[in-house]
Amino acid sequence: MDFRDSPDEAEFRSELRSWLAAELPPDWGEREPHVGRWDFEAARRWTRNLFDAGYAGLTWPTEYGGRGLSPTYQGIYLEETARIDAPDHIGVIGLGMAGPTIIAHGTPEQKETHLRGILSGETIFCQGFSEPGSGSDLASVRTRSEREGDEFVVNGQKVWSSYAHVADYCILLTRSEAGSQKHRGLTYLLVDMHSEGVEVRPLRQITGDPEFNEVFLTDVRVPVSNVVGEVGGGWGVAMTTLLHERGTLGFALTARLDALFRRLVSTAQKTGAASDPLVRDRIADLYVDLQGLRFTNYRSLTALMKTGVPGPEGSVAKLHWSEANQRLTSLARELLGADGQLDGEGAFWNGYWQYQQLRSRGNTIEAGTSEILRNIVAERVLGLPRSR
Amino acid sequence: MDFAFSEEQEMLRAAAREWLADRYPADRVATLADGDEGWDPGVWKELTELGWLDPELDLLEQAVLAEEAGYALLPAPWFSSVALAGAAVGGPPSRPATLAWADDAARTLREAANTVSCRADDDVDGWRLTGVKRAVPDVGAAAIAVVAAREHDRVTLFRVDLADHPEVVHPLSTVDRTRRLGELRLDGTPAERLDLDAGVALRTVRRRALALLACEAAGLTQRALDLAVEHAKTRTQFERPIGSYQGVSHRLANVYTALALARSLAYRAAWCVAEDDPAQDEAVASAAVAAARAAVGGCENAIQSMGGIGFTWDHPLHRYYKRAQWIASFDGSPSRHRAELADLVLG
């Protein structure tokens, strides 16, 4: 047991710190937080910067443009970028889900076509798993893919597809065997979002932002060469995607919660609430949540490096984070009192907390609802019988 | 970064677990808890032979033992001897021992470092202590007490041989019958003055004790969870195991989540204290808050999951619950630890 950086890790951290300091404006960390949607082109430029400097795909194999480093380095990267509030890599889905899935199950051509673009921010991916009416029941996929010669013809509808409005490609789970049930007969496709028959309709969410979308697929033709894994073997491929979604999520979420916590502290100080013993108690409680998440991530990271599989601790990180994040943002807005109902210009930090608080309601729904995650913990970790 | 116990530490864990399971099955713990002494003094020799009292054991190894002791609810003055008396004097004692810090002027270890009401007087024959020390852990089992007393205007630590002065020991009825509290009623009782800085010693005790108790809490929460999970798998209602109802399974998933976080913070606290890391006070306070939350909440959820049986004296759960409460009330309360954390993050 040793929580200190190894000499190599310390060197990596210090290089990254210097690089960030040189790339970002000097007052970057002290600026008022940014509210709402990110600037797409700025995010893409920043991503290119990250890629050129070798900070995109730290854990990816070197032959695919990554650096082949252990997940510890990704953890350091996330800690350091969160520490000064650096922008995120634009390709959340590509980097965390599509890329690792293609590395694990893709053909050499698929790797050649997509991986570099994901890292550099040229290719944006979205995820097409959820469907209207299916929600958390992923295996009830109804979007059909029917083979015609060298192509699949895809028809159906997906929903809650984050980034679909800006995406170049979609990882799409389809039913390729008519009449098949549940996990059987599914095929995992890489679909060019610019294909004919793909229609994206943004859905406005509780914050007012159109962050996710409905995707309508009408006779979309997808080359058979875009199948990831086996035809009919899409469920296993999708599980790889979800494993990576949750595997890499813990660190990213905790790093963001850390940044949010520092803003909560600053808000408590600015509003005078920092002297209220009841507020102090709640902030300290949130601090324990944050530390608990951080060191649980470390523990599951160590398990991953020692055994090659993420420890069960990792499965609780998202569950606990989502609720801690909701408590934090709700407390922050509460500290603003009646001003917490103001929005936009003139509001505290232009309505930053109002936005964060509303956005946080999605945390216990997206990427596996808290109910589904509790089922996973109950059944796979505790070994309790399946709930019906 | 490496957040795992070493192979040797894991071997120590396996050996401790095996010995505890063999020596302290639930029915034996129940018999001891309901008995007069609360423990079997014969075990001290065994603990010594097994190496639980080795001066070479570092805090991480003690943390492993504390977690397993919590899982089995070891009814013996090991914690009091090692984490309280031993941490004060710089090593584990050869006989069962404890530390007496609380009295009318000081409730917590932090307060006791500055002022206590118990008085030390220099006599021609040596030092003599006068005053009542309260809530002394395992005092009925201890042969030696390390006592914080006021020497003129400063706090100093003294050693009192309780075997020679049994009349000063007053065991009290305690909720947790496997780790009892009592009073020391000192009235000109001879004592040996310890040549060490009491402030430093009491700070060390506090850190080590809280870190080890957080590990103990992780162990007992795991046991409460195991008991509840076993029950939820086998107990059927409406023709289904109750663990298939989300009302039960989600409750237990929440216990697991709280335990995962508390365990991480407990191990981290032990490492930080062992390494004298600059973050150790924050680490200890965070671990203490998470440990109390996981252990007390975990036992409460386990009791609820058990239904009526969980509320009986015959079922072992209540003993875990009582130990959880003991841990949560050690040297203050979770709200005091949170106040300390608030000072750290808010100034």
XYZ file of C-alpha atoms in Angstrom:
735
model
C 0.000 0.000 0.000
C 1.436 3.318 -1.044
C -0.557 6.336 -2.206
C 2.433 8.299 -3.388
C 3.281 8.681 -7.036
C 6.078 6.473 -8.283
C 8.986 8.468 -9.784
C 7.531 7.924 -13.284
C 4.066 8.946 -12.168
C 5.428 12.036 -10.429
C 7.287 13.012 -13.580
C 4.166 12.523 -15.689
C 2.133 14.625 -13.258
C 4.638 17.418 -13.249
C 4.973 17.470 -17.051
C 1.206 17.554 -17.417
C 0.937 20.344 -14.887
C 3.475 22.460 -16.772
C 1.809 21.722 -20.080
C -1.617 22.746 -18.767
C -0.200 25.915 -17.249
C 1.327 26.846 -20.601
C -1.735 26.005 -22.680
C -4.438 27.663 -20.581
C -4.804 31.379 -19.816
C -3.068 32.330 -16.552
C -6.285 33.085 -14.660
C -8.099 30.017 -15.985
C -8.575 28.286 -12.640
C -9.970 31.417 -10.959
C -12.523 32.289 -13.625
C -16.202 32.136 -12.905
C -17.513 28.782 -13.979
C -18.945 28.364 -17.401
C -22.678 27.717 -17.639
C -24.366 25.274 -19.937
C -23.428 24.063 -23.378
C -19.853 23.928 -24.489
C -18.536 25.644 -27.598
C -18.147 22.791 -30.064
C -15.340 24.248 -32.142
C -13.339 25.344 -29.085
C -13.713 21.874 -27.597
C -12.510 20.355 -30.847
C -9.438 22.631 -30.934
C -8.626 21.773 -27.332
C -8.964 18.075 -28.142
C -6.517 18.436 -31.013
C -4.091 20.107 -28.592
C -4.433 17.219 -26.177
C -3.852 14.741 -28.968
C -0.779 16.508 -30.330
C 0.706 16.665 -26.841
C 0.061 12.940 -26.299
C -2.603 13.290 -23.623
C -5.454 11.642 -25.553
C -5.806 7.884 -25.151
C -3.183 7.485 -22.442
C -4.228 3.894 -21.776
C -4.790 2.936 -25.391
C -2.202 0.673 -27.044
C 0.548 2.574 -28.834
C -0.250 0.939 -32.186
C -3.610 2.753 -32.120
C -2.176 6.145 -31.284
C -2.313 5.795 -27.523
C 0.532 5.700 -25.028
C -0.014 2.265 -23.556
C 0.160 3.584 -19.996
C -1.505 1.985 -16.998
C -4.859 3.379 -15.818
C -3.041 5.175 -12.987
C -1.842 7.722 -15.524
C -5.378 8.287 -16.723
C -6.289 8.859 -13.072
C -3.509 11.419 -12.716
C -4.616 13.086 -15.935
C -8.191 13.367 -14.656
C -7.084 14.690 -11.269
C -4.787 17.299 -12.751
C -7.205 18.511 -15.415
C -10.024 18.748 -12.860
C -7.737 20.594 -10.451
C -7.538 23.572 -12.770
C -10.841 23.006 -14.497
C -9.299 22.257 -17.898
C -11.773 21.511 -20.703
C -12.669 17.895 -21.449
C -11.719 15.869 -24.499
C -14.601 16.237 -26.940
C -15.020 12.537 -27.663
C -16.635 11.276 -24.482
C -18.398 8.338 -26.146
C -15.597 7.596 -28.595
C -12.838 7.701 -26.023
C -14.633 5.874 -23.245
C -16.901 3.465 -25.075
C -16.620 3.137 -28.877
C -12.817 3.153 -28.984
C -12.221 0.489 -26.308
C -14.938 -1.663 -27.936
C -13.314 -1.370 -31.376
C -9.926 -2.177 -29.837
C -11.397 -5.280 -28.197
C -13.653 -6.568 -30.973
C -13.019 -4.522 -34.143
C -11.437 -5.609 -37.435
C -8.056 -4.207 -38.477
C -9.865 -1.960 -40.980
C -12.213 -0.617 -38.314
C -9.258 0.159 -36.088
C -7.468 1.861 -38.963
C -10.552 3.907 -39.873
C -11.705 5.108 -36.459
C -9.226 5.006 -33.629
C -6.936 7.852 -34.578
C -9.887 10.102 -35.413
C -11.451 9.428 -32.017
C -8.251 10.443 -30.241
C -7.698 13.592 -32.275
C -11.314 14.723 -32.073
C -11.889 14.433 -35.827
C -14.449 11.674 -35.388
C -17.221 12.137 -32.878
C -19.151 9.055 -31.788
C -22.571 8.751 -30.261
C -24.245 5.743 -28.679
C -27.392 4.098 -30.057
C -28.414 1.611 -27.405
C -31.586 2.927 -25.758
C -34.918 2.884 -27.538
C -38.311 4.399 -26.819
C -40.084 2.060 -24.467
C -36.956 0.021 -23.691
C -35.248 2.349 -21.206
C -33.141 0.254 -18.881
C -34.152 -3.011 -20.562
C -31.384 -2.942 -23.117
C -32.071 -6.462 -24.362
C -35.475 -5.444 -25.654
C -33.896 -3.779 -28.708
C -36.322 -3.549 -31.637
C -34.311 -1.572 -34.203
C -33.973 -4.057 -37.089
C -31.007 -4.748 -39.320
C -31.690 -6.951 -42.341
C -28.926 -8.212 -44.536
C -29.071 -7.398 -48.260
C -25.901 -8.535 -50.009
C -22.937 -6.653 -48.550
C -25.108 -4.329 -46.530
C -27.429 -4.261 -43.586
C -30.586 -2.195 -43.966
C -31.443 -0.608 -40.660
C -34.849 0.597 -39.513
C -35.891 1.790 -36.106
C -35.582 4.519 -33.541
C -33.092 5.293 -30.798
C -33.425 7.804 -28.015
C -31.343 9.564 -25.332
C -28.402 9.577 -27.742
C -25.983 12.090 -26.313
C -23.917 13.986 -28.899
C -25.901 12.467 -31.828
C -26.460 15.979 -33.187
C -22.727 16.449 -33.659
C -21.665 12.847 -34.177
C -20.003 11.356 -37.243
C -20.590 7.759 -36.188
C -22.908 5.828 -33.955
C -22.340 2.546 -32.109
C -25.700 0.984 -32.826
C -27.207 -2.115 -31.258
C -29.697 -3.767 -33.638
C -31.810 -6.914 -33.897
C -30.498 -8.765 -36.942
C -32.474 -11.952 -36.460
C -36.191 -11.360 -36.855
C -38.202 -12.767 -33.970
C -35.160 -13.413 -31.769
C -35.596 -12.757 -28.080
C -33.610 -10.831 -25.546
C -29.810 -11.152 -25.842
C -29.848 -13.386 -28.911
C -29.764 -12.266 -32.519
C -28.352 -8.801 -31.866
C -25.732 -7.187 -34.083
C -23.481 -4.277 -33.198
C -22.927 -1.812 -36.058
C -20.835 1.268 -36.687
C -23.222 3.597 -38.497
C -22.124 6.662 -40.423
C -24.386 9.410 -39.095
C -24.156 11.209 -42.441
C -25.832 8.245 -44.215
C -29.105 8.709 -45.991
C -32.045 7.838 -43.754
C -30.487 9.019 -40.500
C -32.492 11.786 -38.902
C -31.503 13.378 -35.600
C -34.025 15.357 -33.569
C -32.644 17.082 -30.500
C -34.565 16.583 -27.271
C -34.611 19.493 -24.909
C -33.827 18.472 -21.393
C -34.732 19.843 -17.972
C -31.949 22.454 -18.205
C -33.207 23.699 -21.563
C -30.176 22.272 -23.365
C -30.504 19.842 -26.256
C -27.719 17.551 -25.027
C -29.324 14.351 -26.223
C -31.437 13.328 -29.148
C -33.866 11.022 -30.817
C -32.372 9.213 -33.805
C -34.667 7.920 -36.539
C -33.260 5.297 -38.885
C -35.123 4.679 -42.132
C -33.643 2.178 -44.596
C -30.143 3.194 -43.564
C -27.604 1.114 -45.467
C -24.595 -0.019 -43.435
C -21.778 -2.059 -45.017
C -21.333 -5.522 -43.523
C -17.714 -4.526 -42.921
C -19.057 -2.203 -40.194
C -20.232 -5.061 -37.982
C -18.255 -5.160 -34.737
C -17.729 -8.729 -33.552
C -19.949 -11.487 -34.926
C -23.283 -11.026 -36.649
C -25.775 -12.012 -33.959
C -23.144 -11.609 -31.241
C -23.894 -7.969 -30.486
C -24.859 -8.463 -26.856
C -21.357 -9.451 -25.772
C -19.892 -6.511 -27.681
C -22.379 -4.143 -26.048
C -21.371 -5.493 -22.642
C -17.751 -4.577 -23.423
C -18.931 -1.059 -24.174
C -20.842 -0.809 -20.890
C -17.969 -2.282 -18.920
C -15.736 0.456 -20.278
C -18.393 3.089 -19.689
C -18.448 2.266 -15.988
C -14.789 1.306 -15.779
C -13.435 4.674 -16.781
C -16.322 6.691 -15.418
C -15.472 6.611 -11.718
C -12.327 8.682 -11.970
C -13.816 11.211 -14.358
C -16.878 11.679 -12.189
C -14.903 12.023 -8.982
C -12.576 14.544 -10.575
C -15.581 16.610 -11.630
C -17.178 16.290 -8.219
C -13.931 17.568 -6.742
C -14.090 20.671 -8.927
C -17.735 21.176 -7.991
C -16.910 20.756 -4.305
C -14.310 23.524 -4.488
C -16.943 25.759 -6.043
C -19.369 24.852 -3.288
C -16.768 25.925 -0.727
C -16.228 29.162 -2.590
C -19.996 29.753 -2.802
C -20.405 29.123 0.934
C -17.668 31.660 1.595
C -19.086 34.264 -0.807
C -22.638 33.938 0.539
C -21.599 33.970 4.195
C -23.025 30.477 4.711
C -19.567 29.171 5.591
C -20.083 30.316 9.173
C -23.377 28.449 9.586
C -22.643 25.287 11.617
C -25.419 23.357 9.877
C -24.024 24.224 6.454
C -20.521 23.367 7.636
C -21.757 19.972 8.771
C -23.354 19.232 5.415
C -20.284 20.371 3.515
C -18.072 18.162 5.674
C -20.407 15.247 5.004
C -20.071 15.851 1.264
C -16.321 16.056 1.672
C -16.344 12.557 3.179
C -18.398 11.353 0.198
C -15.852 12.845 -2.154
C -12.889 11.307 -0.354
C -14.672 7.982 -0.129
C -15.231 7.988 -3.873
C -11.662 9.042 -4.601
C -10.053 6.286 -2.578
C -12.579 3.692 -3.679
C -11.552 4.525 -7.239
C -7.921 4.018 -6.259
C -8.796 0.678 -4.717
C -10.671 -0.520 -7.762
C -7.873 0.762 -9.997
C -5.343 -1.273 -8.034
C -7.596 -4.334 -8.328
C -7.837 -3.743 -12.065
C -4.062 -3.541 -12.431
C -3.392 -6.581 -10.263
C -6.107 -8.874 -11.603
C -7.031 -7.433 -14.993
C -10.671 -7.061 -13.997
C -12.230 -4.094 -12.225
C -13.075 -4.826 -8.583
C -16.688 -4.680 -7.422
C -15.909 -1.337 -5.764
C -16.022 0.219 -9.226
C -19.669 -0.670 -9.679
C -20.667 1.434 -6.676
C -18.790 4.553 -7.741
C -21.376 5.742 -10.236
C -24.229 4.914 -7.872
C -22.768 6.882 -5.008
C -21.392 9.701 -7.128
C -24.764 10.460 -8.709
C -26.445 10.885 -5.358
C -23.559 12.850 -3.850
C -23.592 15.150 -6.856
C -27.310 15.745 -6.411
C -26.858 16.522 -2.717
C -23.995 18.885 -3.491
C -25.743 20.880 -6.203
C -28.965 21.061 -4.195
C -27.082 22.392 -1.174
C -25.293 24.947 -3.350
C -28.540 26.242 -4.762
C -30.061 26.280 -1.303
C -27.212 28.533 -0.148
C -28.360 31.135 -2.667
C -31.768 31.390 -1.002
C -34.402 33.119 -3.114
C -31.668 34.206 -5.546
C -31.412 30.538 -6.455
C -34.508 31.044 -8.576
C -32.840 33.711 -10.716
C -31.226 32.621 -13.925
C -28.854 33.986 -16.534
C -27.231 37.398 -16.254
C -27.572 38.961 -12.831
C -27.841 35.601 -11.120
C -24.985 34.303 -8.959
C -22.334 33.029 -11.408
C -24.915 33.550 -14.172
C -27.069 30.729 -12.856
C -24.294 28.139 -12.694
C -25.715 26.289 -9.678
C -29.256 26.477 -10.996
C -28.023 24.756 -14.131
C -25.909 22.197 -12.248
C -28.706 21.355 -9.856
C -31.176 20.678 -12.652
C -28.579 18.774 -14.693
C -27.749 16.588 -11.694
C -31.261 15.124 -11.717
C -30.160 13.203 -14.785
C -27.249 11.590 -12.935
C -29.354 8.903 -11.308
C -30.978 8.088 -14.674
C -28.177 8.220 -17.271
C -25.570 5.481 -17.752
C -27.635 2.998 -15.754
C -30.339 4.175 -13.378
C -29.665 3.895 -9.673
C -32.268 1.138 -9.552
C -30.434 -0.880 -12.214
C -27.094 -0.307 -10.481
C -28.537 -1.471 -7.167
C -29.835 -4.574 -8.919
C -26.335 -5.167 -10.281
C -24.761 -4.810 -6.842
C -27.439 -6.985 -5.228
C -27.267 -9.775 -7.811
C -23.655 -9.822 -8.998
C -21.803 -8.678 -5.899
C -24.006 -9.850 -3.037
C -25.337 -12.885 -4.888
C -28.976 -12.179 -4.069
C -31.647 -13.801 -6.235
C -32.817 -11.925 -9.318
C -35.539 -9.426 -8.717
C -38.587 -9.572 -10.921
C 0.097 4.300 -6.405
C -0.733 0.924 -4.975
C -3.869 0.511 -2.898
C -3.666 -3.116 -1.839
C -2.355 -5.077 1.076
C 0.813 -7.068 0.451
C 0.884 -10.833 0.126
C 2.267 -11.122 3.681
C -0.494 -8.883 5.017
C -3.104 -10.979 3.225
C -1.594 -14.129 4.742
C -1.857 -12.523 8.154
C -5.494 -11.751 7.398
C -6.276 -15.320 6.365
C -4.620 -16.726 9.478
C -6.428 -14.281 11.750
C -9.758 -14.990 10.111
C -9.324 -18.726 10.462
C -8.296 -18.526 14.092
C -11.121 -16.136 14.997
C -13.746 -18.247 13.223
C -12.547 -21.294 15.094
C -12.091 -19.650 18.484
C -15.026 -17.211 18.450
C -18.095 -18.623 16.741
C -21.187 -16.487 17.354
C -22.516 -18.671 20.177
C -19.261 -18.426 22.125
C -19.198 -14.641 21.704
C -22.783 -14.623 22.986
C -21.855 -16.708 26.048
C -18.908 -14.429 26.835
C -20.944 -11.263 26.256
C -23.647 -12.456 28.609
C -21.106 -13.580 31.228
C -19.633 -11.621 34.120
C -16.196 -10.893 32.673
C -17.119 -10.240 29.065
C -14.072 -12.158 27.847
C -11.932 -15.218 28.420
C -8.647 -14.118 30.070
C -6.982 -17.294 28.806
C -6.967 -15.866 25.322
C -4.333 -13.260 26.190
C -1.589 -15.878 26.133
C -2.909 -17.155 22.830
C -2.968 -13.660 21.310
C 0.617 -13.201 22.434
C 1.676 -16.515 20.892
C -0.149 -15.727 17.669
C 1.783 -12.482 17.393
C -1.148 -10.088 17.796
C 0.896 -8.188 20.396
C 4.227 -8.211 18.586
C 5.992 -4.854 18.818
C 7.115 -5.435 15.216
C 3.576 -5.274 13.858
C 3.123 -2.037 11.979
C -0.139 -0.124 11.840
C -1.190 -1.682 8.528
C -0.800 -5.152 9.992
C -2.725 -4.073 13.049
C -5.357 -2.676 10.677
C -5.727 -6.107 9.088
C -6.162 -7.665 12.545
C -8.616 -4.945 13.609
C -10.796 -5.583 10.576
C -10.880 -9.313 11.270
C -11.445 -8.703 14.993
C -14.435 -6.559 14.012
C -15.766 -9.287 11.744
C -15.616 -11.837 14.574
C -16.416 -9.292 17.307
C -13.356 -10.452 19.227
C -14.251 -10.087 22.913
C -10.803 -9.342 24.363
C -8.956 -6.173 25.421
C -6.742 -6.244 22.309
C -7.859 -2.848 20.996
C -7.497 -1.200 24.425
C -4.071 -2.723 24.931
C -2.645 -2.059 21.470
C -4.404 1.049 20.143
C -4.897 2.887 23.432
C -2.315 1.921 26.086
C 0.235 0.613 23.583
C -0.033 3.599 21.276
C 0.474 5.917 24.279
C 3.616 4.251 25.572
C 5.085 3.277 22.212
C 4.440 -0.453 22.082
C 2.048 -3.204 23.039
C 2.035 -4.163 26.746
C 2.778 -7.653 28.024
C -0.409 -7.717 30.103
C -3.924 -6.448 29.222
C -3.871 -2.681 29.484
C -5.977 0.370 28.838
C -5.860 4.144 28.718
C -7.835 6.461 31.015
C -8.136 9.958 29.626
C -11.712 11.170 30.200
C -12.790 12.852 33.414
C -14.751 15.886 34.577
C -12.449 18.329 32.809
C -11.848 16.389 29.591
C -14.096 14.168 27.525
C -11.999 13.730 24.392
C -8.371 12.837 23.802
C -7.813 16.265 22.340
C -9.170 17.951 25.453
C -7.220 15.606 27.690
C -3.975 16.722 26.062
C -4.609 20.212 27.467
C -6.412 19.731 30.727
C -7.708 16.972 32.984
C -9.201 17.075 36.464
C -7.390 14.010 37.790
C -4.474 15.205 39.943
C -0.932 13.868 40.354
C 0.962 14.627 43.565
C 4.620 14.075 44.205
C 5.032 12.209 47.476
C 8.226 11.052 49.229
C 7.283 7.506 48.112
C 6.638 8.593 44.553
C 3.643 9.778 42.551
C 0.034 9.400 43.680
C -3.101 10.002 41.616
C -6.435 11.328 42.827
C -9.651 11.710 40.855
C -12.229 9.781 38.855
C -11.430 8.695 35.303
C -14.558 7.986 33.307
C -15.521 5.679 30.462
C -12.295 3.688 30.591
C -12.448 0.948 27.925
C -11.979 -2.655 29.061
C -10.923 -1.466 32.496
C -12.332 -4.602 34.136
C -10.011 -6.743 32.020
C -6.916 -4.577 32.312
C -3.902 -5.249 34.540
C -2.364 -1.861 33.716
C -3.880 1.555 33.159
C -2.120 4.479 31.516
C -3.708 7.520 33.147
C -3.707 11.156 32.055
C -3.336 13.311 35.184
C -2.504 16.929 35.977
C 1.003 17.429 37.326
C 1.018 21.032 38.560
C -0.272 22.861 35.476
C 0.397 20.324 32.758
C -0.947 16.965 31.699
C 1.323 13.966 32.160
C 0.828 10.240 31.667
C 1.185 7.775 34.528
C 1.106 4.004 34.798
C -1.079 2.450 37.464
C -0.755 -1.233 38.281
C -4.390 -2.293 38.578
C -3.459 -5.799 39.659
C -1.922 -4.280 42.799
C -4.839 -1.852 43.280
C -8.017 -3.679 42.249
C -10.071 -1.481 44.587
C -9.849 1.486 42.191
C -11.535 -0.406 39.339
C -15.307 0.001 39.042
C -16.760 -1.781 36.019
C -20.015 -0.270 34.806
C -22.884 -1.785 32.937
C -22.270 -1.047 29.255
C -24.484 -1.383 26.160
C -21.708 -3.164 24.230
C -21.056 -6.102 26.530
C -18.026 -7.275 24.537
C -16.117 -4.040 25.127
C -17.120 -2.657 28.458
C -16.427 0.671 30.084
C -15.749 1.441 33.694
C -14.408 4.010 36.102
C -11.107 4.376 37.869
C -11.698 5.911 41.282
C -8.228 6.988 42.283
C -7.599 8.167 45.815
C -3.927 8.757 46.416
C -3.223 5.681 44.262
C 0.496 5.027 43.655
C 1.559 5.514 40.047
C 4.667 5.543 37.922
C 5.325 8.722 35.955
C 5.982 8.060 32.263
C 8.753 10.065 30.726
C 7.085 11.142 27.507
C 5.264 14.107 26.010
C 1.617 13.527 26.927
C 0.314 15.865 24.214
C 2.183 14.001 21.494
C 1.231 10.625 22.968
C -2.488 11.441 23.166
C -2.498 12.778 19.598
C -0.842 9.578 18.441
C -3.348 7.482 20.363
C -6.239 9.360 18.800
C -5.009 8.867 15.248
C -4.111 5.223 15.663
C -7.256 4.381 17.586
C -9.569 6.062 15.081
C -7.806 4.453 12.133
C -7.992 0.992 13.734
C -11.607 1.484 14.786
C -12.481 2.448 11.215
C -10.985 -0.879 10.105
C -12.845 -2.688 12.860
C -16.033 -0.976 11.668
C -15.413 -2.232 8.133
C -15.119 -5.779 9.468
C -18.260 -5.657 11.548
C -20.261 -4.004 8.755
C -19.167 -6.814 6.455
C -20.384 -9.349 9.021
C -23.748 -7.609 9.462
C -24.109 -7.499 5.674
C -23.174 -11.193 5.336
C -25.754 -12.160 7.954
C -28.458 -10.107 6.257
C -27.580 -11.390 2.767
C -27.665 -14.991 3.966
C -31.070 -14.390 5.498
C -32.350 -12.631 2.371
C -31.304 -15.584 0.207
C -32.968 -18.243 2.326
C -35.971 -16.643 3.996
C -39.058 -16.863 1.778
C -42.194 -14.768 1.961
C -45.047 -14.925 -0.549
C -43.217 -17.906 -2.096
C -40.084 -15.973 -2.976
C -36.780 -15.382 -1.215
C -37.065 -11.921 0.330
C -33.773 -10.913 -1.338
C -35.600 -10.901 -4.672
C -37.680 -7.940 -3.482
C -36.047 -4.642 -4.255
C -37.237 -3.285 -0.939
C -34.731 -5.663 0.627
C -32.053 -6.020 -2.058
C -31.655 -2.272 -2.622
C -31.335 -1.695 1.096
C -28.473 -4.210 1.167
C -26.896 -2.747 -1.974
C -26.820 0.578 -0.141
C -25.073 -1.075 2.802
C -22.494 -2.502 0.421
C -21.936 0.917 -1.141
C -21.431 2.621 2.212
C -19.096 -0.197 3.248
C -16.999 0.049 0.073
C -16.389 3.749 0.716
C -15.774 3.319 4.444
C -13.331 0.485 3.854
C -11.323 2.547 1.359
C -11.115 5.440 3.811
C -10.230 3.161 6.727
C -7.293 1.608 4.875
C -6.186 4.988 3.645
C -6.294 6.415 7.175
C -4.183 3.537 8.479
C -1.628 4.104 5.738
C -1.528 7.879 6.277
C -1.009 7.491 10.035
C 1.615 4.775 9.530
C 3.498 7.037 7.127
C 3.024 10.177 9.239
C 1.538 11.678 6.079
C 0.624 15.388 6.162
C -2.982 14.432 5.351
C -3.328 12.088 8.325
C -5.713 14.174 10.422
C -8.031 14.717 7.476
C -7.740 11.029 6.581
C -8.573 9.926 10.110
C -11.573 12.246 10.450
C -12.928 11.218 7.029
C -12.496 7.549 7.883
C -14.204 7.985 11.251
C -17.248 9.690 9.705
C -17.584 7.101 6.938
C -17.016 4.213 9.365
C -19.755 5.323 11.739
C -22.127 5.906 8.855
C -21.454 2.495 7.330
C -21.397 0.498 10.561
C -24.348 2.017 12.400
C -26.428 2.363 9.220
C -25.339 -1.055 7.982
C -26.416 -2.780 11.190
C -29.712 -0.883 11.238
C -30.452 -1.960 7.684
C -29.426 -5.522 8.484
C -31.738 -5.591 11.511
C -34.600 -4.294 9.383
C -33.885 -6.884 6.663
C -34.060 -9.661 9.235
C -37.540 -8.738 10.373
C -38.528 -9.709 13.915
C -35.634 -12.132 14.375
C -33.177 -9.247 13.960
C -34.726 -7.600 16.997
C -34.122 -10.547 19.326
C -31.373 -11.045 21.878
C -30.768 -14.534 20.464
C -29.671 -13.287 17.067
C -26.054 -12.021 17.015
C -26.825 -8.842 15.079
C -27.530 -6.675 18.095
C -23.980 -7.225 19.354
C -22.600 -5.886 16.099
C -24.977 -2.961 16.285
C -23.842 -2.164 19.810
C -20.179 -2.331 18.813
C -20.962 -0.043 15.877
C -22.436 2.453 18.302
C -19.390 2.086 20.561
C -17.151 2.930 17.620
C -19.319 5.860 16.533
C -19.190 7.344 20.026
C -15.463 6.856 20.579
C -13.716 10.103 21.484
C -16.562 12.352 20.464
C -19.015 11.698 17.676
C -19.203 11.804 13.891
C -20.470 15.379 14.102
C -17.287 16.395 15.933
C -15.199 14.801 13.208
C -17.258 16.626 10.612
C -16.682 19.884 12.453
C -12.949 19.193 12.237
C -13.230 18.496 8.512
C -15.271 21.662 8.008
C -12.456 23.618 9.655
C -10.016 22.017 7.235
C -11.984 22.738 4.060
C -13.800 25.978 4.973
C -11.294 27.526 7.357
